[in-house]
PDB file of C-alpha atoms in Angstrom:
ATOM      1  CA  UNK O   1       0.000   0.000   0.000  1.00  0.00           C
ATOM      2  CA  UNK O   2       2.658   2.188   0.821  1.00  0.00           C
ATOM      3  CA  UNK O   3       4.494   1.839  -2.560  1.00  0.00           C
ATOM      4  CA  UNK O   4       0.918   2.413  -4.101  1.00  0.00           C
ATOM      5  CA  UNK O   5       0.694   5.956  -2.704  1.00  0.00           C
ATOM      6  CA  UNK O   6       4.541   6.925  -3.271  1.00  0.00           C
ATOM      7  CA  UNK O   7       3.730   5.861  -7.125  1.00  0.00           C
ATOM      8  CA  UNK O   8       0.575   8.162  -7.008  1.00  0.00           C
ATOM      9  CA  UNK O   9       1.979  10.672  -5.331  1.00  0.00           C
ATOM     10  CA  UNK O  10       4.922  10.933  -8.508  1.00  0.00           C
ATOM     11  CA  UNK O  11       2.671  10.421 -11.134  1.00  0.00           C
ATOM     12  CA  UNK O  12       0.440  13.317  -9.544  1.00  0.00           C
ATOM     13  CA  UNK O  13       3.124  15.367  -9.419  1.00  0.00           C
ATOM     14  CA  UNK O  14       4.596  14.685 -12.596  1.00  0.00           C
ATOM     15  CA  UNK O  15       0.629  15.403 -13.716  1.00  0.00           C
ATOM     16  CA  UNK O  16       0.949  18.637 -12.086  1.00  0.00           C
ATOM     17  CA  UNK O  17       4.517  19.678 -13.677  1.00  0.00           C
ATOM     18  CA  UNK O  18       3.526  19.127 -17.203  1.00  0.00           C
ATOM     19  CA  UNK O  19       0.310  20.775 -17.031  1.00  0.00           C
ATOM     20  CA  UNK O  20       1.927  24.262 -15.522  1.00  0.00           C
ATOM     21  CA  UNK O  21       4.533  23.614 -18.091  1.00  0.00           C
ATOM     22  CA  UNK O  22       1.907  23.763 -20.875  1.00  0.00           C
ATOM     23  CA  UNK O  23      -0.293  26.478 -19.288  1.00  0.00           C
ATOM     24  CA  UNK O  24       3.467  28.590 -18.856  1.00  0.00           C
ATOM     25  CA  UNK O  25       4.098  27.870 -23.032  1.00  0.00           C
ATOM     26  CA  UNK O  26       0.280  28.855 -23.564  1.00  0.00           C
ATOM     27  CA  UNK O  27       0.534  31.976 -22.103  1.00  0.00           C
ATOM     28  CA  UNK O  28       3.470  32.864 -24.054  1.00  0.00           C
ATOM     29  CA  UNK O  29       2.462  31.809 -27.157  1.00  0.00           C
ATOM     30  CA  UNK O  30      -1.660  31.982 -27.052  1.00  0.00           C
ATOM     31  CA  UNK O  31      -1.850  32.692 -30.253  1.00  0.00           C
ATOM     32  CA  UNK O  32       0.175  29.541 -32.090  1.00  0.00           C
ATOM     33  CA  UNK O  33      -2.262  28.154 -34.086  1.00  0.00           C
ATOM     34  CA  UNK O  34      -3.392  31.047 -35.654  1.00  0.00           C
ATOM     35  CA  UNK O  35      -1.781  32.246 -39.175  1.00  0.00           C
ATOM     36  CA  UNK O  36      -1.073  35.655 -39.124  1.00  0.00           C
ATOM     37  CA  UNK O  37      -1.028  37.925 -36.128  1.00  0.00           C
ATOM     38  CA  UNK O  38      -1.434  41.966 -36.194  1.00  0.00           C
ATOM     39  CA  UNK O  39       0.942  43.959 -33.543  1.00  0.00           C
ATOM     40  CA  UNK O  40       0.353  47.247 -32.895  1.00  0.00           C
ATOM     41  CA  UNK O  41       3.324  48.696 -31.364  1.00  0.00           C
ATOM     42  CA  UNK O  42       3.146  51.989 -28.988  1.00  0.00           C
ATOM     43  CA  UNK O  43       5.975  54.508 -28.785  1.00  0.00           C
ATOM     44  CA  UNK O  44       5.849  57.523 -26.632  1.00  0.00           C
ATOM     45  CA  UNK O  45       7.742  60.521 -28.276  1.00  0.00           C
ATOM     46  CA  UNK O  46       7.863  62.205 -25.253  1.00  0.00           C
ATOM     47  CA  UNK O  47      10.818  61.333 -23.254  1.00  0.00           C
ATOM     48  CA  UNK O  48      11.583  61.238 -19.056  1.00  0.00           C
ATOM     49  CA  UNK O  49      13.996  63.733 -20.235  1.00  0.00           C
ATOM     50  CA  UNK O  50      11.470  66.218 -21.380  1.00  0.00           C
ATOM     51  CA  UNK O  51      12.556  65.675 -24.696  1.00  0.00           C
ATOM     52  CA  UNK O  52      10.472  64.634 -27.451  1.00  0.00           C
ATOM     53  CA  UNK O  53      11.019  62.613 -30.499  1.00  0.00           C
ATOM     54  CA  UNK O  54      11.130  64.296 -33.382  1.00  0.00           C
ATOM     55  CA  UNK O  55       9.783  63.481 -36.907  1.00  0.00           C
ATOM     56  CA  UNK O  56      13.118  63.567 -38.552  1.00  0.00           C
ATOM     57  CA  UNK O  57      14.359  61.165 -35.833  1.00  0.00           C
ATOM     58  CA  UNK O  58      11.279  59.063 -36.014  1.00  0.00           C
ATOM     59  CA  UNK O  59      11.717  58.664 -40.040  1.00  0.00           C
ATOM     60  CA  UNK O  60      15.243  57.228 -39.465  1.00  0.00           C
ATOM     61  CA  UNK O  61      14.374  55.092 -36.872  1.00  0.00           C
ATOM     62  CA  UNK O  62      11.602  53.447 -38.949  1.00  0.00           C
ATOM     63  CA  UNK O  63      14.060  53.455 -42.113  1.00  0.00           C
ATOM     64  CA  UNK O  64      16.620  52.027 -40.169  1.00  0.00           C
ATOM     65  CA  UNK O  65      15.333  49.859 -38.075  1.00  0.00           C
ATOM     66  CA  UNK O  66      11.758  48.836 -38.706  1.00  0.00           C
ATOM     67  CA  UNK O  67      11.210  48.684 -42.304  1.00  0.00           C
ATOM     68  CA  UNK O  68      14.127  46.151 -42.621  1.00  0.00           C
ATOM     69  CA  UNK O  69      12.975  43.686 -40.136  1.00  0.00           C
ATOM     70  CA  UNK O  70       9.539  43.920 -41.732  1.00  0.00           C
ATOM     71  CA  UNK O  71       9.777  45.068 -45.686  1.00  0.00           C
ATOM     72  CA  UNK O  72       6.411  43.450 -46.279  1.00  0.00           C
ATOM     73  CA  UNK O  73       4.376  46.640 -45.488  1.00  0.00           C
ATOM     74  CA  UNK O  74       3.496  48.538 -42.063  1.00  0.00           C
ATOM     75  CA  UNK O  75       1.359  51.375 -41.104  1.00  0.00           C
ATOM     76  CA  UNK O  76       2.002  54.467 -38.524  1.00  0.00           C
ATOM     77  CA  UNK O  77      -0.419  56.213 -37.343  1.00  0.00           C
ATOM     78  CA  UNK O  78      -0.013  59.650 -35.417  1.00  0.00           C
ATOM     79  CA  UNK O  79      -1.856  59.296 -31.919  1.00  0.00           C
ATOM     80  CA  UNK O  80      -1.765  61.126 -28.283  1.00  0.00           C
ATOM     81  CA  UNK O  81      -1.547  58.760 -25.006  1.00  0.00           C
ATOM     82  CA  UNK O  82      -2.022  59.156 -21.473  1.00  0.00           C
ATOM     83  CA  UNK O  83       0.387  57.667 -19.370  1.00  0.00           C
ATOM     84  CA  UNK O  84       0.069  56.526 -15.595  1.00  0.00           C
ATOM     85  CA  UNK O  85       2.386  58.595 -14.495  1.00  0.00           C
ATOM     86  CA  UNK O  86       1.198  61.682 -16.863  1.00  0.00           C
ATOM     87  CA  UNK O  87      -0.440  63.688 -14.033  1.00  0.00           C
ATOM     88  CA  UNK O  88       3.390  63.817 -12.235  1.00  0.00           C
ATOM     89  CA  UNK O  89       5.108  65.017 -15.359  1.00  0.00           C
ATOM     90  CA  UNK O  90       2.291  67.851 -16.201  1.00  0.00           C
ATOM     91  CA  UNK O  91       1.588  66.518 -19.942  1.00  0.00           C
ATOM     92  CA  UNK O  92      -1.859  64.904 -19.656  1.00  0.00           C
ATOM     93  CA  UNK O  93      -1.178  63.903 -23.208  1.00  0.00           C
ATOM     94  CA  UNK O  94       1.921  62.682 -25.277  1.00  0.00           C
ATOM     95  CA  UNK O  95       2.261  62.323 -28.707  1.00  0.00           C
ATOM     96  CA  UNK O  96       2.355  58.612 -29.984  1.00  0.00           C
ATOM     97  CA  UNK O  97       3.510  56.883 -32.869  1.00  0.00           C
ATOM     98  CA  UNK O  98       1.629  53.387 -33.460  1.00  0.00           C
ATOM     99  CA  UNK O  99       2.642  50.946 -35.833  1.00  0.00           C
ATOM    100  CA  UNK O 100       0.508  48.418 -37.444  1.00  0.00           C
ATOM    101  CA  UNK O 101       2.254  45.197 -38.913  1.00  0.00           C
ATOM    102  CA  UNK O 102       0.125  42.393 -40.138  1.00  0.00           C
ATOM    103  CA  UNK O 103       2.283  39.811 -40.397  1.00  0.00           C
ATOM    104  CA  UNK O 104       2.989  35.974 -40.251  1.00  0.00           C
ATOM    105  CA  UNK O 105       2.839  34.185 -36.881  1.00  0.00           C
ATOM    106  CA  UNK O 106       6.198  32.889 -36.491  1.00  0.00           C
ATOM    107  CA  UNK O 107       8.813  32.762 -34.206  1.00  0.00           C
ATOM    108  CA  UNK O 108      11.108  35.421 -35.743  1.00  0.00           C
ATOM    109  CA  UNK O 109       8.453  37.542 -35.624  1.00  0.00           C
ATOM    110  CA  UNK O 110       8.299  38.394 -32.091  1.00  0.00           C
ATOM    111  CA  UNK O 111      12.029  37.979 -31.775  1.00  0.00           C
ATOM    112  CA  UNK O 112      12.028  41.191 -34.728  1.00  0.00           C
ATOM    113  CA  UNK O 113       9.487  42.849 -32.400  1.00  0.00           C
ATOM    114  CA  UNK O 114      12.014  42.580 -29.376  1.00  0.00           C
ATOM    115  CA  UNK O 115      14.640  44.328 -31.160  1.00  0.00           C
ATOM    116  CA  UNK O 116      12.966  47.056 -32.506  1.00  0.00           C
ATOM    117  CA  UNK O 117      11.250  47.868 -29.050  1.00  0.00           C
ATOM    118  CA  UNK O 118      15.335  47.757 -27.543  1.00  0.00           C
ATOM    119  CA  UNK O 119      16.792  49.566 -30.638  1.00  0.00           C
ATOM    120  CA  UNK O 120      14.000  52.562 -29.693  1.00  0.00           C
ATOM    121  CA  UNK O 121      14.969  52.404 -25.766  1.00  0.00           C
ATOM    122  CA  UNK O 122      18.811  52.111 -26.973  1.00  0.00           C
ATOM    123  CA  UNK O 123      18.643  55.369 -29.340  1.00  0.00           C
ATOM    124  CA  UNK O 124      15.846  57.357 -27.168  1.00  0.00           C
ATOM    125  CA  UNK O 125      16.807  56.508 -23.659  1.00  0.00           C
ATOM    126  CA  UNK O 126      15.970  53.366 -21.377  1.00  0.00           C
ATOM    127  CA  UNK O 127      12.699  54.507 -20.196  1.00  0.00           C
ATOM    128  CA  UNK O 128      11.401  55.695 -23.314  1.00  0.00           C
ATOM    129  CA  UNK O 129       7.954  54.816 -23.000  1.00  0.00           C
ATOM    130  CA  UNK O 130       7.418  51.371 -25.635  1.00  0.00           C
ATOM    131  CA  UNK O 131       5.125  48.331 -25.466  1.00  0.00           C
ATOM    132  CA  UNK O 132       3.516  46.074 -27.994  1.00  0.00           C
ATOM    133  CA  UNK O 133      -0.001  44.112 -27.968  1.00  0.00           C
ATOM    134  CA  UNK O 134      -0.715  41.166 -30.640  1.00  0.00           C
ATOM    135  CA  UNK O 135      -3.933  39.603 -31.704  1.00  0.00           C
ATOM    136  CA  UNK O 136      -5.129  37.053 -34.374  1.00  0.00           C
ATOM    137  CA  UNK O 137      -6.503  37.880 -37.298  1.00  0.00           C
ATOM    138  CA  UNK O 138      -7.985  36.737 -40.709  1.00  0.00           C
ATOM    139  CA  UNK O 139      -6.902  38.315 -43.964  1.00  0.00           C
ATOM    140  CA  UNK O 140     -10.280  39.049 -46.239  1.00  0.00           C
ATOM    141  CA  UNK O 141      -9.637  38.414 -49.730  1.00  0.00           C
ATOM    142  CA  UNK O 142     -10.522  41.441 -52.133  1.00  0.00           C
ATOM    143  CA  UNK O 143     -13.745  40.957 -53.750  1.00  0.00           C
TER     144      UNK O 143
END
């Protein structure tokens, strides 16, 4: 009886290891068995610094830096954000750049994501104000 329980007591625990193991990878990766994914990433242009981003800087970044990693096609679009920690700094409202890739879902894809969010933090300072969200989506054909 005592060998019984030891053996049930592993195999429940082994039980228990695998299945946080594949909850961890599916909350990493919830998204794996769809096709195509569309990240939207958010830069602040307004730095800790006071500084802001400007245009000129913004162009080369996304020359440089962006367009390479995904030459497929992108969008910007020209927003305003409110921060948590906007009512400390006195601007309410800081301008935002968001960009719009619909793109393949695989692996090198987030890895491309990763270093364009550090490239930003490396040329605009380490608390520039970056983060990304993904989704799934379906591509309509043209009719």
């Amino acid at each position: 009886m005592y060998l019984f329980r030891r053996i049930a007591i592993l195999a429940l625990s082994a039980l228990a290891v695998a299945f946080v193991s594949f909850a961890s990878a599916q909350a990493q990766a919830p998204w794996r068995s769809a096709d195509t994914l569309k990240s939207e990433v958010f830069f602040g242009l307004r730095l800790p610094n006071g500084k802001t981003v400007s245009e000129d800087d913004w162009s080369k970044f996304l020359a440089e830096v962006v367009v390479p990693r995904f030459p497929g096609g992108l969008t910007v679009i020209d927003g305003a954000g409110r921060s948590a920690d906007a009512a400390k700094s006195g601007n309410p409202v800081n301008p935002t750049k968001i960009l719009v890739l619909v793109h393949p879902n695989v692996g090198d894809s987030q890895d491309k994501l990763g270093q364009i969010k550090a490239e930003y933090r490396k040329r605009f300072g380490a608390d520039a104000g970056i983060f990304h969200i993904d989704a799934p989506v379906r591509i309509a054909p043209a009719k």
